[in-house]
Amino acid sequence: MKLSTKSRYALEGLLYIAIHSPTEAVRIKQIAECTKISVAYLEQIFFLLKKSNLLTTVRGSKGGYTLAKPSQEITVGMIIRSIETHIVPVACVGSLSECNSRVRANCVSRQIWIQINDTINRIVDHLTLQDLADRYKAQNLTAKKGDSQ
Amino acid sequence: MKISTRGRYGLRALLDLAVHDGQGCIALSDIASRQALSFNYLEGIFAHLKRAGLVIGTAGSMGGYTLAKPPKEITVHEILLVLEGDLSVTDRALPEKDSEIRSFLRSEVWDVLDQEIENLLKTITIADLTDAFLHRDHSSQCSCL
């Protein structure tokens, strides 16, 4: 039951922007260097994020990518859904008609898939880029303090 | 993110076995026809479940399978772990390769998801599911799960 690397990298790229440059545009090369994701792969991912209106491009010498809305309005769920066609563990979670089994009317395992789905949504829909950026900064601050002592 | 057919079909077949718990060995061909699943595919899955100690197989004309433990003692987590392998939403970490952001997201998001899913699946037993099946809406009479 794996998420695609694409959606994980999408979150990494957006979190990088939210942490390091919430107001100014960032060049994709800089993000690629820090996240160790290739520029070409990031471009594919950012194309999808632009289509979902999570990211915009700024032209010009100071151009690059910037978040399309404030980071507290972007949830992890929105990011994953803009990349994955299905975030659900089994297609029938959305609609029973997705199931081709002739015995689907008596399916009890569907309840499990629905519960897994609810568990995932409860977490990813309540976690914003801002929450993550704040936590990241707090952790790095304490780590640095620990180093200097 | 998907549960494989192996995980879905295997769970359904085991539920069928659990519903008929106490009726002796259950032939795979009966499960296959009740659940509208391929017999050959089930054979492969049950060989695996047997090796993992979840079912006991008996050979012979009256042979078939029974659950190796009472349904109350088998969790959905145990079953899916056998059928799906790793249930994690991400691949295992290669710590030396993780960037700072990646290892941060691993501990703050992906590991949290894994843990919550594990907690959930460990609370549901095969007995809970057979109860749900036996108390389902009886308006459509059918012997399937």
Short mmCIF file of N, CA and C in Angstrom, two decimals, chain B residues 68-144:
data_model
loop_
_atom_site.label_atom_id
_atom_site.label_comp_id
_atom_site.label_asym_id
_atom_site.label_seq_id
_atom_site.Cartn_x
_atom_site.Cartn_y
_atom_site.Cartn_z
N ALA B 68 -6.36 -21.53 11.87
CA ALA B 68 -5.40 -22.11 12.81
C ALA B 68 -5.65 -21.61 14.24
N LYS B 69 -6.40 -20.52 14.38
CA LYS B 69 -6.69 -19.95 15.71
C LYS B 69 -8.15 -19.55 15.74
N PRO B 70 -8.72 -19.32 16.94
CA PRO B 70 -10.10 -18.80 17.00
C PRO B 70 -10.18 -17.44 16.30
N PRO B 71 -11.31 -17.15 15.62
CA PRO B 71 -11.44 -15.89 14.88
C PRO B 71 -11.18 -14.65 15.75
N LYS B 72 -11.46 -14.77 17.06
CA LYS B 72 -11.26 -13.63 17.96
C LYS B 72 -9.79 -13.27 18.10
N GLU B 73 -8.94 -14.25 17.79
CA GLU B 73 -7.50 -14.03 18.01
C GLU B 73 -6.73 -13.69 16.74
N ILE B 74 -7.46 -13.56 15.63
CA ILE B 74 -6.78 -13.19 14.39
C ILE B 74 -7.17 -11.76 14.02
N THR B 75 -6.19 -10.87 13.97
CA THR B 75 -6.51 -9.48 13.62
C THR B 75 -6.34 -9.27 12.11
N VAL B 76 -7.05 -8.25 11.62
CA VAL B 76 -6.93 -7.91 10.20
C VAL B 76 -5.50 -7.47 9.89
N HIS B 77 -4.85 -6.88 10.88
CA HIS B 77 -3.46 -6.46 10.68
C HIS B 77 -2.56 -7.65 10.34
N GLU B 78 -2.73 -8.70 11.14
CA GLU B 78 -1.95 -9.94 10.94
C GLU B 78 -2.17 -10.48 9.52
N ILE B 79 -3.42 -10.51 9.10
CA ILE B 79 -3.76 -11.08 7.80
C ILE B 79 -3.17 -10.24 6.67
N LEU B 80 -3.39 -8.93 6.74
CA LEU B 80 -2.92 -8.07 5.65
C LEU B 80 -1.40 -8.02 5.59
N LEU B 81 -0.77 -8.16 6.75
CA LEU B 81 0.69 -8.18 6.76
C LEU B 81 1.21 -9.40 5.99
N VAL B 82 0.54 -10.53 6.17
CA VAL B 82 0.93 -11.75 5.45
C VAL B 82 0.65 -11.58 3.95
N LEU B 83 -0.53 -11.04 3.61
CA LEU B 83 -0.93 -10.97 2.22
C LEU B 83 -0.26 -9.84 1.45
N GLU B 84 -0.06 -8.71 2.12
CA GLU B 84 0.47 -7.53 1.43
C GLU B 84 1.96 -7.35 1.65
N GLY B 85 2.51 -8.07 2.62
CA GLY B 85 3.89 -7.78 2.99
C GLY B 85 3.88 -6.51 3.83
N ASP B 86 4.75 -5.60 3.53
CA ASP B 86 4.85 -4.35 4.27
C ASP B 86 3.60 -3.49 4.04
N LEU B 87 3.02 -2.96 5.12
CA LEU B 87 1.82 -2.13 4.97
C LEU B 87 2.13 -0.63 4.96
N SER B 88 3.39 -0.31 5.04
CA SER B 88 3.78 1.10 5.12
C SER B 88 3.39 1.86 3.85
N VAL B 89 3.06 3.16 3.99
CA VAL B 89 2.70 3.97 2.82
C VAL B 89 3.94 4.42 2.04
N THR B 90 5.12 4.25 2.62
CA THR B 90 6.34 4.62 1.90
C THR B 90 7.32 3.45 1.91
N ASP B 91 8.36 3.57 1.09
CA ASP B 91 9.42 2.56 1.12
C ASP B 91 10.25 2.79 2.37
N ARG B 92 10.95 1.73 2.76
CA ARG B 92 11.81 1.83 3.94
C ARG B 92 12.87 2.91 3.75
N ALA B 93 13.24 3.53 4.84
CA ALA B 93 14.21 4.61 4.78
C ALA B 93 15.62 4.10 4.50
N LEU B 94 16.32 4.84 3.69
CA LEU B 94 17.76 4.64 3.56
C LEU B 94 18.37 5.91 4.19
N PRO B 95 18.61 5.88 5.49
CA PRO B 95 18.88 7.11 6.23
C PRO B 95 19.98 7.99 5.63
N GLU B 96 21.02 7.34 5.09
CA GLU B 96 22.11 8.17 4.56
C GLU B 96 21.68 8.95 3.33
N LYS B 97 20.59 8.48 2.69
CA LYS B 97 20.15 9.14 1.46
C LYS B 97 19.06 10.19 1.70
N ASP B 98 18.48 10.20 2.89
CA ASP B 98 17.39 11.12 3.14
C ASP B 98 17.90 12.56 3.33
N SER B 99 17.27 13.48 2.63
CA SER B 99 17.55 14.89 2.88
C SER B 99 16.90 15.24 4.22
N GLU B 100 17.22 16.44 4.73
CA GLU B 100 16.65 16.84 6.03
C GLU B 100 15.12 16.87 5.96
N ILE B 101 14.62 17.44 4.87
CA ILE B 101 13.16 17.54 4.72
C ILE B 101 12.53 16.16 4.63
N ARG B 102 13.21 15.27 3.91
CA ARG B 102 12.64 13.92 3.74
C ARG B 102 12.57 13.17 5.07
N SER B 103 13.62 13.24 5.85
CA SER B 103 13.56 12.49 7.12
C SER B 103 12.59 13.16 8.09
N PHE B 104 12.45 14.49 7.98
CA PHE B 104 11.46 15.19 8.79
C PHE B 104 10.05 14.71 8.43
N LEU B 105 9.75 14.66 7.14
CA LEU B 105 8.40 14.23 6.71
C LEU B 105 8.15 12.77 7.05
N ARG B 106 9.19 11.99 7.02
CA ARG B 106 9.03 10.59 7.39
C ARG B 106 8.53 10.47 8.83
N SER B 107 9.16 11.19 9.72
CA SER B 107 8.75 11.04 11.13
C SER B 107 7.46 11.81 11.44
N GLU B 108 7.22 12.92 10.74
CA GLU B 108 6.05 13.75 11.09
C GLU B 108 4.78 13.38 10.32
N VAL B 109 4.92 12.76 9.17
CA VAL B 109 3.73 12.45 8.36
C VAL B 109 3.61 10.96 8.04
N TRP B 110 4.58 10.42 7.34
CA TRP B 110 4.43 9.05 6.83
C TRP B 110 4.41 8.01 7.96
N ASP B 111 5.31 8.15 8.93
CA ASP B 111 5.31 7.19 10.04
C ASP B 111 4.04 7.32 10.88
N VAL B 112 3.50 8.54 10.95
CA VAL B 112 2.25 8.76 11.70
C VAL B 112 1.11 8.02 11.01
N LEU B 113 1.05 8.13 9.68
CA LEU B 113 0.01 7.41 8.92
C LEU B 113 0.14 5.91 9.14
N ASP B 114 1.37 5.41 9.01
CA ASP B 114 1.60 3.96 9.19
C ASP B 114 1.13 3.50 10.56
N GLN B 115 1.49 4.29 11.57
CA GLN B 115 1.16 3.92 12.95
C GLN B 115 -0.35 3.91 13.18
N GLU B 116 -1.03 4.93 12.66
CA GLU B 116 -2.49 5.00 12.85
C GLU B 116 -3.20 3.86 12.12
N ILE B 117 -2.74 3.53 10.93
CA ILE B 117 -3.35 2.43 10.18
C ILE B 117 -3.10 1.12 10.92
N GLU B 118 -1.89 0.96 11.44
CA GLU B 118 -1.58 -0.26 12.19
C GLU B 118 -2.46 -0.37 13.44
N ASN B 119 -2.58 0.74 14.17
CA ASN B 119 -3.43 0.73 15.37
C ASN B 119 -4.86 0.32 15.04
N LEU B 120 -5.37 0.90 13.95
CA LEU B 120 -6.74 0.59 13.53
C LEU B 120 -6.89 -0.90 13.22
N LEU B 121 -5.99 -1.42 12.38
CA LEU B 121 -6.13 -2.80 11.91
C LEU B 121 -5.90 -3.82 13.03
N LYS B 122 -5.14 -3.41 14.05
CA LYS B 122 -4.91 -4.32 15.16
C LYS B 122 -6.13 -4.43 16.08
N THR B 123 -7.05 -3.47 15.98
CA THR B 123 -8.24 -3.53 16.83
C THR B 123 -9.36 -4.35 16.20
N ILE B 124 -9.23 -4.67 14.91
CA ILE B 124 -10.31 -5.39 14.23
C ILE B 124 -9.92 -6.86 14.06
N THR B 125 -10.76 -7.74 14.59
CA THR B 125 -10.47 -9.17 14.44
C THR B 125 -11.42 -9.79 13.41
N ILE B 126 -11.06 -10.98 12.98
CA ILE B 126 -11.91 -11.73 12.06
C ILE B 126 -13.30 -11.96 12.67
N ALA B 127 -13.34 -12.12 13.99
CA ALA B 127 -14.64 -12.34 14.65
C ALA B 127 -15.53 -11.10 14.51
N ASP B 128 -14.93 -9.91 14.61
CA ASP B 128 -15.71 -8.66 14.43
C ASP B 128 -16.35 -8.64 13.05
N LEU B 129 -15.59 -9.07 12.05
CA LEU B 129 -16.09 -9.01 10.68
C LEU B 129 -17.15 -10.07 10.41
N THR B 130 -16.98 -11.25 11.00
CA THR B 130 -18.01 -12.28 10.78
C THR B 130 -19.30 -11.86 11.51
N ASP B 131 -19.16 -11.19 12.66
CA ASP B 131 -20.35 -10.65 13.35
C ASP B 131 -21.07 -9.66 12.44
N ALA B 132 -20.28 -8.78 11.83
CA ALA B 132 -20.87 -7.78 10.93
C ALA B 132 -21.58 -8.47 9.78
N PHE B 133 -20.99 -9.57 9.30
CA PHE B 133 -21.60 -10.30 8.19
C PHE B 133 -22.90 -10.97 8.63
N LEU B 134 -22.88 -11.60 9.81
CA LEU B 134 -24.06 -12.34 10.26
C LEU B 134 -25.21 -11.41 10.63
N HIS B 135 -24.86 -10.17 11.03
CA HIS B 135 -25.91 -9.22 11.40
C HIS B 135 -26.23 -8.23 10.30
N ARG B 136 -25.76 -8.53 9.10
CA ARG B 136 -26.01 -7.59 7.99
C ARG B 136 -27.49 -7.62 7.63
N ASP B 137 -27.81 -6.76 6.72
CA ASP B 137 -29.18 -6.67 6.22
C ASP B 137 -29.55 -7.99 5.52
N HIS B 138 -30.56 -8.67 6.04
CA HIS B 138 -30.91 -9.97 5.48
C HIS B 138 -31.91 -9.89 4.34
N SER B 139 -32.18 -8.68 3.89
CA SER B 139 -33.16 -8.55 2.81
C SER B 139 -32.66 -9.24 1.54
N SER B 140 -31.34 -9.26 1.36
CA SER B 140 -30.82 -9.96 0.19
C SER B 140 -30.12 -11.23 0.65
N GLN B 141 -30.81 -12.33 0.60
CA GLN B 141 -30.26 -13.59 1.07
C GLN B 141 -29.19 -14.10 0.11
N CYS B 142 -28.03 -14.33 0.62
CA CYS B 142 -26.92 -14.81 -0.20
C CYS B 142 -25.88 -15.37 0.76
N SER B 143 -25.12 -16.32 0.32
CA SER B 143 -24.16 -16.95 1.21
C SER B 143 -22.76 -16.35 1.05
N CYS B 144 -22.70 -15.18 0.48
CA CYS B 144 -21.38 -14.61 0.18
C CYS B 144 -21.02 -13.49 1.15
#
